[in-house]
Short mmCIF file of C-alpha atoms in Angstrom, two decimals:
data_model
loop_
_atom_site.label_atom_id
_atom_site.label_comp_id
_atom_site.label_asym_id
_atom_site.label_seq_id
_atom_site.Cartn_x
_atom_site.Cartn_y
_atom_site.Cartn_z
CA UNK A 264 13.14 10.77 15.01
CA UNK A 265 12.65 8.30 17.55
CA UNK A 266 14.52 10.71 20.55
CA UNK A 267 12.20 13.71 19.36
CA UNK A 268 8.70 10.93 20.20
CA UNK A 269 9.85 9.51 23.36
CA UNK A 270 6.30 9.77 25.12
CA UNK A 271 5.17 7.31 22.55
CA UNK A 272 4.01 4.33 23.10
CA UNK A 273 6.04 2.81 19.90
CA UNK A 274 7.19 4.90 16.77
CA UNK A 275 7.21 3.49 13.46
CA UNK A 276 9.59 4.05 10.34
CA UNK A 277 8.13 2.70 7.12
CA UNK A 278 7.54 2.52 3.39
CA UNK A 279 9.26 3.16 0.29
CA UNK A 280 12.04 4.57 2.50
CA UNK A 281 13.22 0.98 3.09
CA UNK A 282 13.22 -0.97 0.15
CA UNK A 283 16.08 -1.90 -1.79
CA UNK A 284 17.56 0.77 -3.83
CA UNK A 285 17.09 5.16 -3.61
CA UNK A 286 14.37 5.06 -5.30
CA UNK A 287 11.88 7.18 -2.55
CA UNK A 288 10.14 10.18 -2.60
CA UNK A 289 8.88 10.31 1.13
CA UNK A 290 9.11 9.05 4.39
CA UNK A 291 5.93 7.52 6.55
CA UNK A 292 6.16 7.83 10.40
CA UNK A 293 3.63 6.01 12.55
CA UNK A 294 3.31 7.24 15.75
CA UNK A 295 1.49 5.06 17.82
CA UNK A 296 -0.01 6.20 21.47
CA UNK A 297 -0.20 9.82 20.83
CA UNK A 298 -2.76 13.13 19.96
CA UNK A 299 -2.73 14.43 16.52
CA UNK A 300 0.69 15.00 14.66
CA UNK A 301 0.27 18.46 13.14
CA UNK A 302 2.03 20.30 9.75
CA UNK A 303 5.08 21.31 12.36
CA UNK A 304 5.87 17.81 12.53
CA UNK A 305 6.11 17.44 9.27
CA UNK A 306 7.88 20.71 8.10
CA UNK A 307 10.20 20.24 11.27
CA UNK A 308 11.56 16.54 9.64
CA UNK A 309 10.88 17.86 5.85
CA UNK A 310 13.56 20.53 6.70
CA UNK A 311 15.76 18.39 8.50
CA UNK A 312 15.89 15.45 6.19
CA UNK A 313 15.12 17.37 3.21
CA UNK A 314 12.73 14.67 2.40
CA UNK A 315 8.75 14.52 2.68
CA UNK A 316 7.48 13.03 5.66
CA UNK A 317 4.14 11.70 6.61
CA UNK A 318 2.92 11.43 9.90
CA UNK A 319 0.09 9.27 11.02
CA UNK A 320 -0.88 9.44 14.39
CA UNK A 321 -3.15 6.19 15.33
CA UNK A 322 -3.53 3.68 18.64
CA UNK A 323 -2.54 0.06 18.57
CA UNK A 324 -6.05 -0.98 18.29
CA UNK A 325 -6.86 1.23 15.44
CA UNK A 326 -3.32 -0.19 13.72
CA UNK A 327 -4.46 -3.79 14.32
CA UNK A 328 -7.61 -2.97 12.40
CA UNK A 329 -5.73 -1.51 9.48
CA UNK A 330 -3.84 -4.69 9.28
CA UNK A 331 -7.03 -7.01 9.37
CA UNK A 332 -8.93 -5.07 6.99
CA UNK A 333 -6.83 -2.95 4.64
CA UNK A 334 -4.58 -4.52 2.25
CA UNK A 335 -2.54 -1.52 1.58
CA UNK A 336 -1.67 -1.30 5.10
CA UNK A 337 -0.16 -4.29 5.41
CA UNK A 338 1.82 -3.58 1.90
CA UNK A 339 3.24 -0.20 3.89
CA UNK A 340 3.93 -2.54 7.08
CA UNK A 341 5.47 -5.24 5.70
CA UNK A 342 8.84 -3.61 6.27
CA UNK A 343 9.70 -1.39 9.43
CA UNK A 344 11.86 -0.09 11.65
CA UNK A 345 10.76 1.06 15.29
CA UNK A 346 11.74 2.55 18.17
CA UNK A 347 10.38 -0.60 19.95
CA UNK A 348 10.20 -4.56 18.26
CA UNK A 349 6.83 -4.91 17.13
CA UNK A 350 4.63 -8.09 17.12
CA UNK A 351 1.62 -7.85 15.03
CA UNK A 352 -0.90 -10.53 14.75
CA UNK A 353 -3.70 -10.77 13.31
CA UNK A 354 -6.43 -12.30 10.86
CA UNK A 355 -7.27 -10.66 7.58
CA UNK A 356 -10.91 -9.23 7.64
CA UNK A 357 -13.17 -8.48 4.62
CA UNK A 358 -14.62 -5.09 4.72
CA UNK A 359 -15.93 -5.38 1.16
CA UNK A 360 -16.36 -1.00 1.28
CA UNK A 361 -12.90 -0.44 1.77
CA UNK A 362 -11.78 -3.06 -0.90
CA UNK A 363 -14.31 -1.53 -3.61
CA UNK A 364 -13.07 2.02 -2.74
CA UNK A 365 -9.03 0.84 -3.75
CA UNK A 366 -10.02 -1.10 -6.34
CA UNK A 367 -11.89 1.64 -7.90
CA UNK A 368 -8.67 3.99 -7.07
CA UNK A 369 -6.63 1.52 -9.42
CA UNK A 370 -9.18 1.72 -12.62
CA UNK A 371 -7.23 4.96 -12.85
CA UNK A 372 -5.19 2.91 -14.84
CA UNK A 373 -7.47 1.94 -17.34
CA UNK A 374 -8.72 5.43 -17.55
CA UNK A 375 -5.82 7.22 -17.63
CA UNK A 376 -3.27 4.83 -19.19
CA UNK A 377 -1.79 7.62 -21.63
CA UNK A 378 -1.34 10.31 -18.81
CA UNK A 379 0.35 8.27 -16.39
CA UNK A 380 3.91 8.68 -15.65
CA UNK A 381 5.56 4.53 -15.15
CA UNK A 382 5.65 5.04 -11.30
CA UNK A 383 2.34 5.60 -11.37
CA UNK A 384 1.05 2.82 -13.74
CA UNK A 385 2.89 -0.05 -11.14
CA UNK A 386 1.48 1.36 -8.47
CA UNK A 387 -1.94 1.27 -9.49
CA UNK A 388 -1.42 -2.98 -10.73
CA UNK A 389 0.67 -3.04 -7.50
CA UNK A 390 -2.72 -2.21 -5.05
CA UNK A 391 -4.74 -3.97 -7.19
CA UNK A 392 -2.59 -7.31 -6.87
CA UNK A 393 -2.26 -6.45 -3.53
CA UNK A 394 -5.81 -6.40 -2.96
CA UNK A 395 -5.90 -9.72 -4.73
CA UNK A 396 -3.30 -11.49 -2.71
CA UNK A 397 -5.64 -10.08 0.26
CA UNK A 398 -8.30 -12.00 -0.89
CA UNK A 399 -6.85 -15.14 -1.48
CA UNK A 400 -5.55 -14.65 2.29
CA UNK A 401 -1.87 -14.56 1.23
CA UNK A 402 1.26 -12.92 2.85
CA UNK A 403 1.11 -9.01 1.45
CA UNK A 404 5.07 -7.75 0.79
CA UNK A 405 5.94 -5.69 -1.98
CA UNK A 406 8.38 -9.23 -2.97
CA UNK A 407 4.45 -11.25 -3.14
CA UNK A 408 2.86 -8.34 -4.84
CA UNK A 409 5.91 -8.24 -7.59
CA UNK A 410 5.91 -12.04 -8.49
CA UNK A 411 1.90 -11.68 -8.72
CA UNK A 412 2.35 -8.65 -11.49
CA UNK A 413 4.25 -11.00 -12.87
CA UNK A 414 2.35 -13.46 -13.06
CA UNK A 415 -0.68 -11.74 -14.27
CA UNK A 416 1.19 -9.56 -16.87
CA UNK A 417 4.75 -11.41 -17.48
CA UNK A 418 8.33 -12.01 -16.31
CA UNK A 419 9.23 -8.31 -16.94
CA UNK A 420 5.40 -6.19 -16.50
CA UNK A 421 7.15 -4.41 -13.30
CA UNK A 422 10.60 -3.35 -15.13
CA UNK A 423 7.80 -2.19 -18.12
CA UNK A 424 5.54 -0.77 -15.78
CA UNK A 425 8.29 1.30 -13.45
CA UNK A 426 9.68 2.65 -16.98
CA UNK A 427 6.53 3.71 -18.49
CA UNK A 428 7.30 0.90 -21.41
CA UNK A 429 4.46 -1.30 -21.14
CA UNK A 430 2.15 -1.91 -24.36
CA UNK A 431 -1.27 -0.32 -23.87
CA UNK A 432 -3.23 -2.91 -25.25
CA UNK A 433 -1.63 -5.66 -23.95
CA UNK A 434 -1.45 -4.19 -20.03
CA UNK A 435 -5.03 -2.69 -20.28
CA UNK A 436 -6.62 -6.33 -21.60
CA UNK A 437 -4.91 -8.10 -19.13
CA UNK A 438 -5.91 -5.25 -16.73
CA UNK A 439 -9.32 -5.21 -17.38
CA UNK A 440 -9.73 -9.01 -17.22
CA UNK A 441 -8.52 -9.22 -13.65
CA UNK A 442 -9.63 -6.06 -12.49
CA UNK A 443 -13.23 -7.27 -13.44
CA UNK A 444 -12.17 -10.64 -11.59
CA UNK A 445 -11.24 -9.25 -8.10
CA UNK A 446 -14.05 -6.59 -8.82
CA UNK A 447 -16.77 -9.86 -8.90
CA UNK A 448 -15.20 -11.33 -5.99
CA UNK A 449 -15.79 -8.51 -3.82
CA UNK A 450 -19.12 -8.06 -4.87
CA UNK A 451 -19.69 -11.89 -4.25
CA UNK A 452 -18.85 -11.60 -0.56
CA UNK A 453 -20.68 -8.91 -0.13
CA UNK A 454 -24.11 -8.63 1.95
CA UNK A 455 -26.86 -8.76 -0.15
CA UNK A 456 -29.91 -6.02 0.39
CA UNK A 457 -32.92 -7.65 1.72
#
C-alpha cells in the first residue's frame, strides 16, 4: 500500500485493522497530500486484500482539525501505522455542532436497542464515551474509552455489549442517564442566540 502512494506526502494505516485480536471488517487508509481517492482505489485493495478498504484523502491541516475537534477521529488515530513517523499535536477544540450530530448518531441505541446486532450496541456507548472523555479533555484510545464503558455500565458492559448480552433495561437507564448528561454539557457550552 505504501509503494502504490509514493507521491504522498505521508500515508496512513489505521483502525480496527490494528487492534488486538481478528476481529475487523475493514481497513481505513489516510492518504495525506493528495487529490481525491476514487472507487478504483478501493476495489483495486478490496480485491487484493480481500478486505474492505476506505480511503480518505485529506491535507495535514485538514487532519490536524479532525484531531482538535472530532472525537471520533482521534479514537480512529489513536493507533497507526505510516509510511512516514507521524507527530501530531494538538489541543482539543469544542465545535458543539459536530458533538450534537455524534451524540445524536449514538441515541440509535436507545431507539433501536432490540434491532441491534452486539457490535453495533458497543459501538454506539463506545462514541458516546468517547465523546465524553473528549469533553473532560482526556486521552481518546479505544483502552480509555473501554475502562469508561466500564465504568458507566460495569466491569463486564463491553464483553455484554460485543455479545449482544446486555440487559435492556439496565443498559438503556444507564444509557439514557448519561446520554442526557453529555447531551446538557454540550448544550451548556454552546453560544447562546442573542
Amino acid at each position: 500500500i505504501f509503494e502504490y502512494f509514493e507521491t504522498a506526502d505521508n500515508v496512513i494505516i489505521t483502525g480496527s485493522f490494528l487492534e488486538k485480536g481478528f476481529n475487523f471488517n475493514d481497513i481505513d487508509i489516510i492518504v495525506m497530500g493528495m487529490v481525491a481517492a476514487g472507487k478504483t482505489w478501493e476495489n483495486y485493495f478490496e480485491q487484493r486484500l480481500g478486505l474492505k478498504v476506505h480511503f480518505i484523502c485529506i491535507d495535514r491541516k485538514s487532519l490536524l482539525k479532525g484531531l482538535q475537534e472530532d472525537p471520533l477521529f482521534q479514537m480512529m488515530l489513536s493507533k497507526y501505522l505510516a509510511k512516514k513517523r507521524e507527530i501530531f499535536n494538538f489541543k482539543n477544540e469544542y465545535n458543539y455542532k459536530l458533538l450534537d450530530l455524534h451524540l445524536l448518531k449514538s441515541k440509535t441505541f436507545l431507539d433501536n436497542f432490540d434491532l441491534l446486532t452486539g457490535r453495533e450496541k458497543y459501538n454506539l456507548v463506545r462514541n458516546m464515551c468517547a465523546i465524553r472523555l473528549f469533553l473532560q479533555k482526556k486521552v481518546l484510545d479505544k483502552e480509555a474509552v473501554d475502562r469508561e464503558i466500564k465504568k458507566i455500565f460495569g466491569r463486564s458492559a463491553v464483553t455484554q455489549l460485543k455479545e449482544n448480552l446486555a440487559e435492556k433495561k439496565i443498559f438503556c437507564t444507564k444509557f439514557r442517564k448519561t446520554y442526557d448528561e453529555i447531551f446538557s454539557q454540550i448544550m451548556k457550552n454552546a453560544p447562546q442566540p442573542k
